[in-house]
mmCIF file of C-alpha atoms and ligand atoms in Angstrom:
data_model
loop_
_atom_site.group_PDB
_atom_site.id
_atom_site.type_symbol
_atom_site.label_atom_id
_atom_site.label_comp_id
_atom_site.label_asym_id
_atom_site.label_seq_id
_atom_site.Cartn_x
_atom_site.Cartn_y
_atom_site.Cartn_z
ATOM 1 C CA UNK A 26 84.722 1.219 64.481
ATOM 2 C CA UNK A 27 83.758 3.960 61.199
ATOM 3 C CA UNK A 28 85.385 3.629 58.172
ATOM 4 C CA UNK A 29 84.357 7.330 58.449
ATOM 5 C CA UNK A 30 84.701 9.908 61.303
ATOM 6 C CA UNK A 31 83.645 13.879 61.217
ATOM 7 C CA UNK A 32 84.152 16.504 63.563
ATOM 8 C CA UNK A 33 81.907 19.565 63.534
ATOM 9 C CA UNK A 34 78.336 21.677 64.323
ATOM 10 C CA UNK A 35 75.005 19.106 64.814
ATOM 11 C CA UNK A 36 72.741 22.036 64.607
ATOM 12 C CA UNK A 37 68.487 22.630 64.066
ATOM 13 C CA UNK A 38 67.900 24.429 60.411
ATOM 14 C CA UNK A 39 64.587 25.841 60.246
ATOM 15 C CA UNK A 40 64.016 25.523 56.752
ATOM 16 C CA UNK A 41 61.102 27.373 54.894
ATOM 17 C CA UNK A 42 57.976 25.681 54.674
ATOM 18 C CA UNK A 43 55.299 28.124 52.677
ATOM 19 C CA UNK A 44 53.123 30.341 54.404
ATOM 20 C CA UNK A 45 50.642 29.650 57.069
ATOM 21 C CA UNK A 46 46.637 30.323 56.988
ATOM 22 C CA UNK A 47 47.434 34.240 57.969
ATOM 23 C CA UNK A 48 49.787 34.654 55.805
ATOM 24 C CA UNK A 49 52.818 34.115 57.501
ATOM 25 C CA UNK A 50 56.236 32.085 56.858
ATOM 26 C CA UNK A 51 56.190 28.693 57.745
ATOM 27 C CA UNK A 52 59.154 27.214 58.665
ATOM 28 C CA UNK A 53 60.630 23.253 58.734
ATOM 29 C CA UNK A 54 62.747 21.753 61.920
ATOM 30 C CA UNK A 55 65.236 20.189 60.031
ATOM 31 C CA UNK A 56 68.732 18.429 61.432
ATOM 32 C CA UNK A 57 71.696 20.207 60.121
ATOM 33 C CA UNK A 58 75.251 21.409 60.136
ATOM 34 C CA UNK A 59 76.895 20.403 56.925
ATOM 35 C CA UNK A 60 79.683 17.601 58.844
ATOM 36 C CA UNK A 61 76.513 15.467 59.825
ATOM 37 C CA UNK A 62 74.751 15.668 56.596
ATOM 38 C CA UNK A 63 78.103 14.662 55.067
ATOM 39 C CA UNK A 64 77.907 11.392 56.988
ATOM 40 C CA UNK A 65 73.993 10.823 57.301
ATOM 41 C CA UNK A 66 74.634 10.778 52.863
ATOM 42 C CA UNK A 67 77.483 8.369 53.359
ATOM 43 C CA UNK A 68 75.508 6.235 56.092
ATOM 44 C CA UNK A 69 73.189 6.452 53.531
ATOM 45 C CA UNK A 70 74.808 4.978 50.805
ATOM 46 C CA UNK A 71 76.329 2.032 52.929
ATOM 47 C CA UNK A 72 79.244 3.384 54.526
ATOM 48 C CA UNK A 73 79.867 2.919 58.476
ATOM 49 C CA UNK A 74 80.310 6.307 60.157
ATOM 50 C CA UNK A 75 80.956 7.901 63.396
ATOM 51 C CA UNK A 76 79.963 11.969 64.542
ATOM 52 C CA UNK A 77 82.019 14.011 67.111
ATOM 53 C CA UNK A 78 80.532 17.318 68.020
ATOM 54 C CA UNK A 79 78.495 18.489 71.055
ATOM 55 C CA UNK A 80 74.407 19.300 71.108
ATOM 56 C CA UNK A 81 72.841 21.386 74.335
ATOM 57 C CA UNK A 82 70.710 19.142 77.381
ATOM 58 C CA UNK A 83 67.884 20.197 75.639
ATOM 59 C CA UNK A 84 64.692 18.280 73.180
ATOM 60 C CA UNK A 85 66.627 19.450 70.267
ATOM 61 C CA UNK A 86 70.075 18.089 71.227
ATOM 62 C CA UNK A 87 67.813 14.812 71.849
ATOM 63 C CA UNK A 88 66.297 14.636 68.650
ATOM 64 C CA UNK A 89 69.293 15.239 66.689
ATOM 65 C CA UNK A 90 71.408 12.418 68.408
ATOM 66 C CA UNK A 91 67.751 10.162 67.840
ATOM 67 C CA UNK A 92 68.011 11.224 64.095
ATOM 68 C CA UNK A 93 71.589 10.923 64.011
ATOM 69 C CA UNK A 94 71.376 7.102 65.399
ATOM 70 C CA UNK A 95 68.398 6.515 63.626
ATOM 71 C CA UNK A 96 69.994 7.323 60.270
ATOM 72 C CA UNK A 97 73.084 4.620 60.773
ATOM 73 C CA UNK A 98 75.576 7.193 62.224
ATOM 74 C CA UNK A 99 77.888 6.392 65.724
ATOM 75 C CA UNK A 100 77.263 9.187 68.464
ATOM 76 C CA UNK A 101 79.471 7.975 71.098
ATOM 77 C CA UNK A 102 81.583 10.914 70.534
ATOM 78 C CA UNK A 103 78.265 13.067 70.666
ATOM 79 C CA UNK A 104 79.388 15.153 73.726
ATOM 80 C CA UNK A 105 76.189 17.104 75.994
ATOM 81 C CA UNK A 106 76.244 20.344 77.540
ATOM 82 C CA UNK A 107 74.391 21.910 80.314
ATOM 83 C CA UNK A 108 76.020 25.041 79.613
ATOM 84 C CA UNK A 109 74.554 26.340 76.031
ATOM 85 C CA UNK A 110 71.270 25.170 74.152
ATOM 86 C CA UNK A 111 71.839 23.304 71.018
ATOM 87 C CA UNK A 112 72.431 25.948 67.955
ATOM 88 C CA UNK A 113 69.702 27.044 65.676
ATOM 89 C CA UNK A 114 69.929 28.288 62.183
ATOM 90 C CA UNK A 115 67.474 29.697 59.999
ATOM 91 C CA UNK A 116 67.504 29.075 56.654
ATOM 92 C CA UNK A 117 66.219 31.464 53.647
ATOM 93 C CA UNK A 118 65.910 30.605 50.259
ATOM 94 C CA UNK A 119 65.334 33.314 47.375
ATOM 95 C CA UNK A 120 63.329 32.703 44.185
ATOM 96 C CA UNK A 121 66.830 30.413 43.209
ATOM 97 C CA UNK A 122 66.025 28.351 45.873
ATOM 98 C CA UNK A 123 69.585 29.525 47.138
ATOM 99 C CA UNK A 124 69.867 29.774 50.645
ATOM 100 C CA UNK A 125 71.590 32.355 53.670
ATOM 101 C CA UNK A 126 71.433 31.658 56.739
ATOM 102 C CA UNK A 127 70.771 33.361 60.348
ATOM 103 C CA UNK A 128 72.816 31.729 63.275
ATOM 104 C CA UNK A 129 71.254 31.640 67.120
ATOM 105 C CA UNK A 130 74.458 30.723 68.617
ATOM 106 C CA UNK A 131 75.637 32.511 71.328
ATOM 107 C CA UNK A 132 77.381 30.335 72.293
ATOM 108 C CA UNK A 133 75.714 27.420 70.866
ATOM 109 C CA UNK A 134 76.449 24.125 72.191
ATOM 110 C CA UNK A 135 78.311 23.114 69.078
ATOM 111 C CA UNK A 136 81.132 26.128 69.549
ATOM 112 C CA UNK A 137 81.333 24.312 73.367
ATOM 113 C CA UNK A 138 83.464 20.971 72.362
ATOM 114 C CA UNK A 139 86.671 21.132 74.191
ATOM 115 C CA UNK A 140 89.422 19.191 72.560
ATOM 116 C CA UNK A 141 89.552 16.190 75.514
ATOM 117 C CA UNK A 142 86.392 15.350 74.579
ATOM 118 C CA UNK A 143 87.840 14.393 71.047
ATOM 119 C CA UNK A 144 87.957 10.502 71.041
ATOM 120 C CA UNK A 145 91.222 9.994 69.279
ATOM 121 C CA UNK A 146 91.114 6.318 69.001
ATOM 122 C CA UNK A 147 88.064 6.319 67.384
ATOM 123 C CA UNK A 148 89.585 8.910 64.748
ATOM 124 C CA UNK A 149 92.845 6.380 64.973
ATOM 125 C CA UNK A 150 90.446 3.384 63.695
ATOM 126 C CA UNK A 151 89.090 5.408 60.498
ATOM 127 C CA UNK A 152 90.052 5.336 57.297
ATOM 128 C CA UNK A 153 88.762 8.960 56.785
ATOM 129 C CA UNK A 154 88.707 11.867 58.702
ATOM 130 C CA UNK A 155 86.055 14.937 57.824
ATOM 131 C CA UNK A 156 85.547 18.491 58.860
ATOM 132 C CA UNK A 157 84.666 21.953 58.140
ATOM 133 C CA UNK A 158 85.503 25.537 58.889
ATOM 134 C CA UNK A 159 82.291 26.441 61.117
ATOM 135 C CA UNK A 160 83.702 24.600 64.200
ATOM 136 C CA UNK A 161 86.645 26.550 63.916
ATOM 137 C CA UNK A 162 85.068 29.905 64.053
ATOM 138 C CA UNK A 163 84.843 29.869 67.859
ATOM 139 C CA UNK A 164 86.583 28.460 70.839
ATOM 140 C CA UNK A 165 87.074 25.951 72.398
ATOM 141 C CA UNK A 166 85.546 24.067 69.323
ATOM 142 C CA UNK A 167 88.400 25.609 66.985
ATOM 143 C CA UNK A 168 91.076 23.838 69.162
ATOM 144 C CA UNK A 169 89.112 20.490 69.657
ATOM 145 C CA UNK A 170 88.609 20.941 65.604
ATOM 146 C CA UNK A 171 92.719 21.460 64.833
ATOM 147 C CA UNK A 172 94.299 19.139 67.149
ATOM 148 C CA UNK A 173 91.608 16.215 66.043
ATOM 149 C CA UNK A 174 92.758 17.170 62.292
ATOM 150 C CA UNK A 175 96.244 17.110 63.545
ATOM 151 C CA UNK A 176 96.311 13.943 65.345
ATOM 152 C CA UNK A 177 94.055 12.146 61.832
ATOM 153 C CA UNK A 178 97.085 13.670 59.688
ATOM 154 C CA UNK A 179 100.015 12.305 62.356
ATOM 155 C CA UNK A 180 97.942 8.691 62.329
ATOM 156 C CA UNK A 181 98.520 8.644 58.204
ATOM 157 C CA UNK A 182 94.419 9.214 58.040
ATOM 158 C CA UNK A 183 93.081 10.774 55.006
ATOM 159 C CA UNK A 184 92.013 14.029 55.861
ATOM 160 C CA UNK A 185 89.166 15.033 54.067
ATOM 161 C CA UNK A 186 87.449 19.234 54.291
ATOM 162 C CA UNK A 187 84.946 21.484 53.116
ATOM 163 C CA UNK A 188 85.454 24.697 54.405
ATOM 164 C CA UNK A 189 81.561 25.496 54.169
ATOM 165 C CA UNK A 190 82.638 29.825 54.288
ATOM 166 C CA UNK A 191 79.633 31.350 56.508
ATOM 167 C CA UNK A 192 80.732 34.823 56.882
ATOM 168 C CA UNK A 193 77.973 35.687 60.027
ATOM 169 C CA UNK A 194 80.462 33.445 61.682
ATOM 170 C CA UNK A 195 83.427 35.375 61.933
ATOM 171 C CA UNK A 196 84.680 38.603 63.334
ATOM 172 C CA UNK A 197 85.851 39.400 59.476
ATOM 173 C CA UNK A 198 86.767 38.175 56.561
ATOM 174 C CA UNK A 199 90.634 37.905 56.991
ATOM 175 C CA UNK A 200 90.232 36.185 60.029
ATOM 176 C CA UNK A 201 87.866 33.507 58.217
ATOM 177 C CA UNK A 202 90.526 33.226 55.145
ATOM 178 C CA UNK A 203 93.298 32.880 57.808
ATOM 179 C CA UNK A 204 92.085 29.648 59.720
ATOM 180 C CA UNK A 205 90.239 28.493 56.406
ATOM 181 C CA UNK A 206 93.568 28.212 55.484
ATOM 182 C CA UNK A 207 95.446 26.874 58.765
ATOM 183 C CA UNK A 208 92.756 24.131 57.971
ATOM 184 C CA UNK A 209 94.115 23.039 54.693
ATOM 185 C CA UNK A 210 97.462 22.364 55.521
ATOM 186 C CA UNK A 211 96.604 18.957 56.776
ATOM 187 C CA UNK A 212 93.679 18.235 54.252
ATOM 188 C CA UNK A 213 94.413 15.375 51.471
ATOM 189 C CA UNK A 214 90.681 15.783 50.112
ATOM 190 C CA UNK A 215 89.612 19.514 49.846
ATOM 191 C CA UNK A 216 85.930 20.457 48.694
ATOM 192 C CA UNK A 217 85.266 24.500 47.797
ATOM 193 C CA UNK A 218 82.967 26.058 45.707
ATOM 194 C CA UNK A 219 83.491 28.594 43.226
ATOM 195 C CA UNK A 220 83.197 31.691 45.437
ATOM 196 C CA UNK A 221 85.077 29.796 48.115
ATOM 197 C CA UNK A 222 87.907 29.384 45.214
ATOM 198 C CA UNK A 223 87.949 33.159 44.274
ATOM 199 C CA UNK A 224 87.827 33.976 48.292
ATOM 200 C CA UNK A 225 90.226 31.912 49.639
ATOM 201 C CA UNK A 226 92.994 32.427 46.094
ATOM 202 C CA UNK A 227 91.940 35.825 44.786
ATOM 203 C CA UNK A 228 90.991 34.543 41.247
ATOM 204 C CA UNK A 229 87.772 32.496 39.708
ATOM 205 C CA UNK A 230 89.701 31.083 37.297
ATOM 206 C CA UNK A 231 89.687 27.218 38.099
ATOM 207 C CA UNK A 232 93.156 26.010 36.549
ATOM 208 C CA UNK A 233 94.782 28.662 38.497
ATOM 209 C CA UNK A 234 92.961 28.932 41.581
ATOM 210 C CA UNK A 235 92.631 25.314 42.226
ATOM 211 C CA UNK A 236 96.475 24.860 41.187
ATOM 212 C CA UNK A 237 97.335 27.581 43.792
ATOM 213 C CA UNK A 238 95.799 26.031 46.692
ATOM 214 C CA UNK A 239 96.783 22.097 46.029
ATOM 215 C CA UNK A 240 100.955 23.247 45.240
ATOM 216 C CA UNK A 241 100.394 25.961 48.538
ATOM 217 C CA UNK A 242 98.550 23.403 51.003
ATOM 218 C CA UNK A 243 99.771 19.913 49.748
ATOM 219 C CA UNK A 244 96.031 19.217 48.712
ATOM 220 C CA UNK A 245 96.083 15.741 46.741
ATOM 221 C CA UNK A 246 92.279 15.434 45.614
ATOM 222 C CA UNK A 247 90.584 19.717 45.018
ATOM 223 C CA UNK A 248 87.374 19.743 44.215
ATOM 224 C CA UNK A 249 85.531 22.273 43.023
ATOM 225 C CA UNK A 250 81.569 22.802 42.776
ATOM 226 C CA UNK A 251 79.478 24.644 40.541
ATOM 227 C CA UNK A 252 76.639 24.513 41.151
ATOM 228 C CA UNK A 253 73.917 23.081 38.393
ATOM 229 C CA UNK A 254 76.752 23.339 36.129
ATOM 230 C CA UNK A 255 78.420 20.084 38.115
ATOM 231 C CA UNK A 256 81.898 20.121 39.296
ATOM 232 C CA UNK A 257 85.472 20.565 38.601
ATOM 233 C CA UNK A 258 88.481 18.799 39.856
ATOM 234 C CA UNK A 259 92.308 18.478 40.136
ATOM 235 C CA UNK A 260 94.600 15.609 41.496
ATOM 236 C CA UNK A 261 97.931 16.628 40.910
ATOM 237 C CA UNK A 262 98.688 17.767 37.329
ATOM 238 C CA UNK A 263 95.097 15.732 36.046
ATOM 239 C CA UNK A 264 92.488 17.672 36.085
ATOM 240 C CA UNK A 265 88.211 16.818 34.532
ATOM 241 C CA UNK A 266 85.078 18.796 35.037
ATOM 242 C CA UNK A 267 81.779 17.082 34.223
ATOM 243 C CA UNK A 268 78.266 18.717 34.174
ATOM 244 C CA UNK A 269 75.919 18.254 36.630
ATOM 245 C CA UNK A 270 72.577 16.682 36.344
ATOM 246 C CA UNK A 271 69.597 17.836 34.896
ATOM 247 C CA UNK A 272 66.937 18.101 37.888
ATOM 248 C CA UNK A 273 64.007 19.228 39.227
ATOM 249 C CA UNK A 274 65.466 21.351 42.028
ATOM 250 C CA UNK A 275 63.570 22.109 45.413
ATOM 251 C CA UNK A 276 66.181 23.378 47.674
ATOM 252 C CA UNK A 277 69.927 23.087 47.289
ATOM 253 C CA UNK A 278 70.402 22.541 51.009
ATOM 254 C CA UNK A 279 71.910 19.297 50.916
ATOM 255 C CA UNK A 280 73.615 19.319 48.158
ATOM 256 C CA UNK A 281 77.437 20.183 48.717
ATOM 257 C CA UNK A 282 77.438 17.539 51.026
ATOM 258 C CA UNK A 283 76.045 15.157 49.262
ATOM 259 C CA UNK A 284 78.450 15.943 46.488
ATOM 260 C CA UNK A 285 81.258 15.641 49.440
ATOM 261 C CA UNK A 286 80.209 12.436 50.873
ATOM 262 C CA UNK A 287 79.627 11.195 46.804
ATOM 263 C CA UNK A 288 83.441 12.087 46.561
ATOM 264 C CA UNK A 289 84.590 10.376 49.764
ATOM 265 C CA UNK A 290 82.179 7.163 48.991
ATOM 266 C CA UNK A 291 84.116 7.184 45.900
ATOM 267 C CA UNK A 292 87.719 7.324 46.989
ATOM 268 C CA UNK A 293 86.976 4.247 49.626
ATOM 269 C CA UNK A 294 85.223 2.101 47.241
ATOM 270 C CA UNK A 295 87.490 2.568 44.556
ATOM 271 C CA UNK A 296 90.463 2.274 46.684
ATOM 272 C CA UNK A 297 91.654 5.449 44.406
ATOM 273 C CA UNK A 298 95.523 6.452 45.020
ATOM 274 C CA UNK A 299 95.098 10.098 45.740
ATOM 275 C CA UNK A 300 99.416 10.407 44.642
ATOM 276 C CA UNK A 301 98.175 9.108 41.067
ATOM 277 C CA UNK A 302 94.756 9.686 39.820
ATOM 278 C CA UNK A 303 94.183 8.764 36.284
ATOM 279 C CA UNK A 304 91.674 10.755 34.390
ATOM 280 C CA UNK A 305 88.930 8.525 33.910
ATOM 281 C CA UNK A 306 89.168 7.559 37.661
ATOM 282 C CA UNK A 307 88.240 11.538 38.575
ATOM 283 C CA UNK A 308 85.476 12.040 36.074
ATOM 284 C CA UNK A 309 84.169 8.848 37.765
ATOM 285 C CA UNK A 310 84.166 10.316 40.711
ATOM 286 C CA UNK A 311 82.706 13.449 39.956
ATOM 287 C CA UNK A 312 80.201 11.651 37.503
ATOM 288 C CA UNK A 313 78.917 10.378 41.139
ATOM 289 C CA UNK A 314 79.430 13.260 43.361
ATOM 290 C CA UNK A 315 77.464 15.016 41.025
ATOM 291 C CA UNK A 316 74.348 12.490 40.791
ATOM 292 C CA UNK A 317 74.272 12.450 44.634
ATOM 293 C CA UNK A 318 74.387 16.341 45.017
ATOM 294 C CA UNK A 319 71.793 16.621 41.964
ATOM 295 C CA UNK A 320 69.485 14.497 43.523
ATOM 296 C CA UNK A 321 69.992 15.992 47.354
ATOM 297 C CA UNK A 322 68.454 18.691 45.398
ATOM 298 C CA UNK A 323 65.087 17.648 45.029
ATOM 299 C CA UNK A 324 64.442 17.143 48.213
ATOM 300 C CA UNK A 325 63.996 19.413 51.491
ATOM 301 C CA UNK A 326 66.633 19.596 54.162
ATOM 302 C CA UNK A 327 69.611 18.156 54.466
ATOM 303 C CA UNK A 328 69.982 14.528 56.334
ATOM 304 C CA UNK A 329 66.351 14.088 54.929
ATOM 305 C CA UNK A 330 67.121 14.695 51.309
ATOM 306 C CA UNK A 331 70.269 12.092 51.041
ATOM 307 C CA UNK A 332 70.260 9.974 48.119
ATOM 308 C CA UNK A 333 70.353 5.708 48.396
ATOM 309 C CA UNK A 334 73.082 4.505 46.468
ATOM 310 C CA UNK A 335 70.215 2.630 43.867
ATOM 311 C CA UNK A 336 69.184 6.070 42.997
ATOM 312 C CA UNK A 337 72.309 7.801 42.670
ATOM 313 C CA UNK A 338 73.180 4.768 40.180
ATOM 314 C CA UNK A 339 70.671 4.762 38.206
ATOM 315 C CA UNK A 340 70.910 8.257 37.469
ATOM 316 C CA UNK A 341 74.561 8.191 37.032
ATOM 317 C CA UNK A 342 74.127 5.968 34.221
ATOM 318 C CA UNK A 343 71.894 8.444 32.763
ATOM 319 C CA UNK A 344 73.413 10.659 30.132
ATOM 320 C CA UNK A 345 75.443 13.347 31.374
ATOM 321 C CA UNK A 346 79.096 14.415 29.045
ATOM 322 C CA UNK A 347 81.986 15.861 30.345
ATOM 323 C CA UNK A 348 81.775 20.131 30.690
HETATM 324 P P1 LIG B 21 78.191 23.925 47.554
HETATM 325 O O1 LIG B 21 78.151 25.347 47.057
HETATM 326 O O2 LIG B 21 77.561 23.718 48.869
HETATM 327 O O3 LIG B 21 79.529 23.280 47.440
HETATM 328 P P2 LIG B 21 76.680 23.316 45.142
HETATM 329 O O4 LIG B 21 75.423 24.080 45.276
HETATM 330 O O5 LIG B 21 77.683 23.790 44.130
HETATM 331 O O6 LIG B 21 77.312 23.053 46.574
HETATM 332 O O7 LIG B 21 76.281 21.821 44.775
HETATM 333 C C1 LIG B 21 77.172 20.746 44.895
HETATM 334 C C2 LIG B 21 76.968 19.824 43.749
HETATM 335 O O8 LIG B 21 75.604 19.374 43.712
HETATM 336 C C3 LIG B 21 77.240 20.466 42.399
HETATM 337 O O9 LIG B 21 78.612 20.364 42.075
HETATM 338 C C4 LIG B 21 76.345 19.624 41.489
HETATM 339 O O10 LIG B 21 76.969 18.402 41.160
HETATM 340 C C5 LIG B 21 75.136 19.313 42.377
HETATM 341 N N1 LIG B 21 74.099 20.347 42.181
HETATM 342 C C6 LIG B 21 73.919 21.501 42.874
HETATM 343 N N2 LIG B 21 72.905 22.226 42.387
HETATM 344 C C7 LIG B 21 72.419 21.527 41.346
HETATM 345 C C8 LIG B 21 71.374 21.744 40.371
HETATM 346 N N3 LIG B 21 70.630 22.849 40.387
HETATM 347 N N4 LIG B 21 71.167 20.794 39.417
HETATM 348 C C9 LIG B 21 71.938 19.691 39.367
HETATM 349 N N5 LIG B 21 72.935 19.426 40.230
HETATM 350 C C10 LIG B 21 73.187 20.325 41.204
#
């Protein structure tokens, strides 16, 4: 039994690594798919969690449950498949270190999850329910996705999402708003960044957009991340930004889930009353969102880079005011 259950891709990022002897880019096997990393930062900072998703019969699918396990994290509802190898993306990073991504997924095992394999008890047990728009981009996966969020929203769950927008994922970009979307009607916790805000609502400007979406969708807790410039947030008619942390950054992989799972960490430990936030209770939780994106930052990868909850203290309690 996981206080915290996700739903999603388990996937291999090859992350750049330098170049090699001749010259030639190097790249990292790194576990991925943003679901996973929001749980192996949560596992991480002493939360009990369980994965549902599906990896191919392959060495990869193998290592990712071993790293999955190894990192604290329930795979029970890790589903194989004979049928598709276990999804591959590549990462690239620019001079920003800010990454794009190519996809070998065709089908990938991930898009294979068929909604019986969805173990609905174990999503009946939690106390919160994660996912993301990249297992609904395909079939069967988008079903399995929607009828898990479904039955977390029936059992009084909290339903917590990031939509995670990869655009080489969908047939366009209407079709990506429209089940983006169908996805938030049943979130309580939503997580976007900026250029998620303007895609999803049309405008950048964060009163309005992030107003928009939470009166539209019933959203109780919308979060919104900037980027180096920290985070934004509204619960109801409250709303705080704070600034992020000043780090030395090595590759922003990991760190929108890191600020996710800070968020989530935050709601169950505080026992917050997502009907009623007070302001000091959401810069709190941003305040530590942001410290454990920051420092997921300065590290490679995502599972790899998570943050231990004596780190992300200590730098919360280092100086950083409100935006
Ligand atoms: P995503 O776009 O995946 O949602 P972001 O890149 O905006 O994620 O990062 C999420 C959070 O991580 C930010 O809100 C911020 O708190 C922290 N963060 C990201 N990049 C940096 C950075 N360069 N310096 C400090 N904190 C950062």
């Amino acid at each position: 039994m996981a206080d915290i259950v996700s739903i999603g891709e388990l996937l291999i990022d090859f992350t750049p690594y330098g170049m090699s002897e001749f010259d030639q880019p190097l790249y990292e096997r790194n576990p991925g798919g943003a679901p996973a990393n929001v749980l192996a930062a949560l596992a991480k900072l002493g939360s009990s969690t369980e994965f549902i998703g599906k990896v191919g019969d392959d060495a990869f699918g193998r290592e990712l449950a071993e790293i999955l396990n190894g990192g604290g994290i329930g795979i029970s509802g890790l589903a194989r498949t004979e049928k598709a190898r276990t999804t591959l993306a590549f990462v690239h990073l620019d001079h920003q270190g800010d990454r794009s991504f190519s996809f070998y997924r065709n089908p990938g095992a991930d898009q294979l999850l068929e909604p019986y394999e969805v173990p609905l008890d174990m999503i009946a047990r939690s106390k919160v329910f994660h996912f993301g728009s990249v297992s609904m981009s395909a079939e069967p996966s988008r079903s399995a996705t929607l009828s898990a969020v479904r039955y977390a929203k029936e059992q009084g769950i909290v339903v917590s999402y990031d939509p995670n927008l990869r655009p080489a994922l969908w047939n366009s970009a209407d079709e990506a708003r429209e089940w983006i979307l169908e996805g938030m009607k049943y979130s309580d916790i939503v997580k976007v960044s900026k250029e998620e805000l303007e895609f999803l609502t049309g405008t950048e400007d964060l009163d309005q957009g992030s107003r928009m979406l939470a009166e539209r969708y019933g959203v109780s807790l919308l979060l919104v991340t900037l980027g180096g410039q920290g985070s934004y947030c509204r619960c109801g008619s409250v709303t705080a930004a704070v600034s992020g942390f000043p780090v030395k950054v090595v590759d922003t992989t990991g760190a929108g889930d890191g600020f996710m799972a800070g968020a989530i960490y935050t709601v169950l430990s505080k026992g917050l009353a997502l009907s009623s936030c007070k302001q000091e209770e959401i810069e709190e939780l941003l305040r530590f969102a942001n410290a454990v994106g920051a420092l997921a930052t300065t590290r490679k990868g995502g599972i790899p880079a998570m943050p231990s909850l004596e780190e992300v203290l200590a730098l919360k309690s280092s100086r950083n005011e409100p935006l």
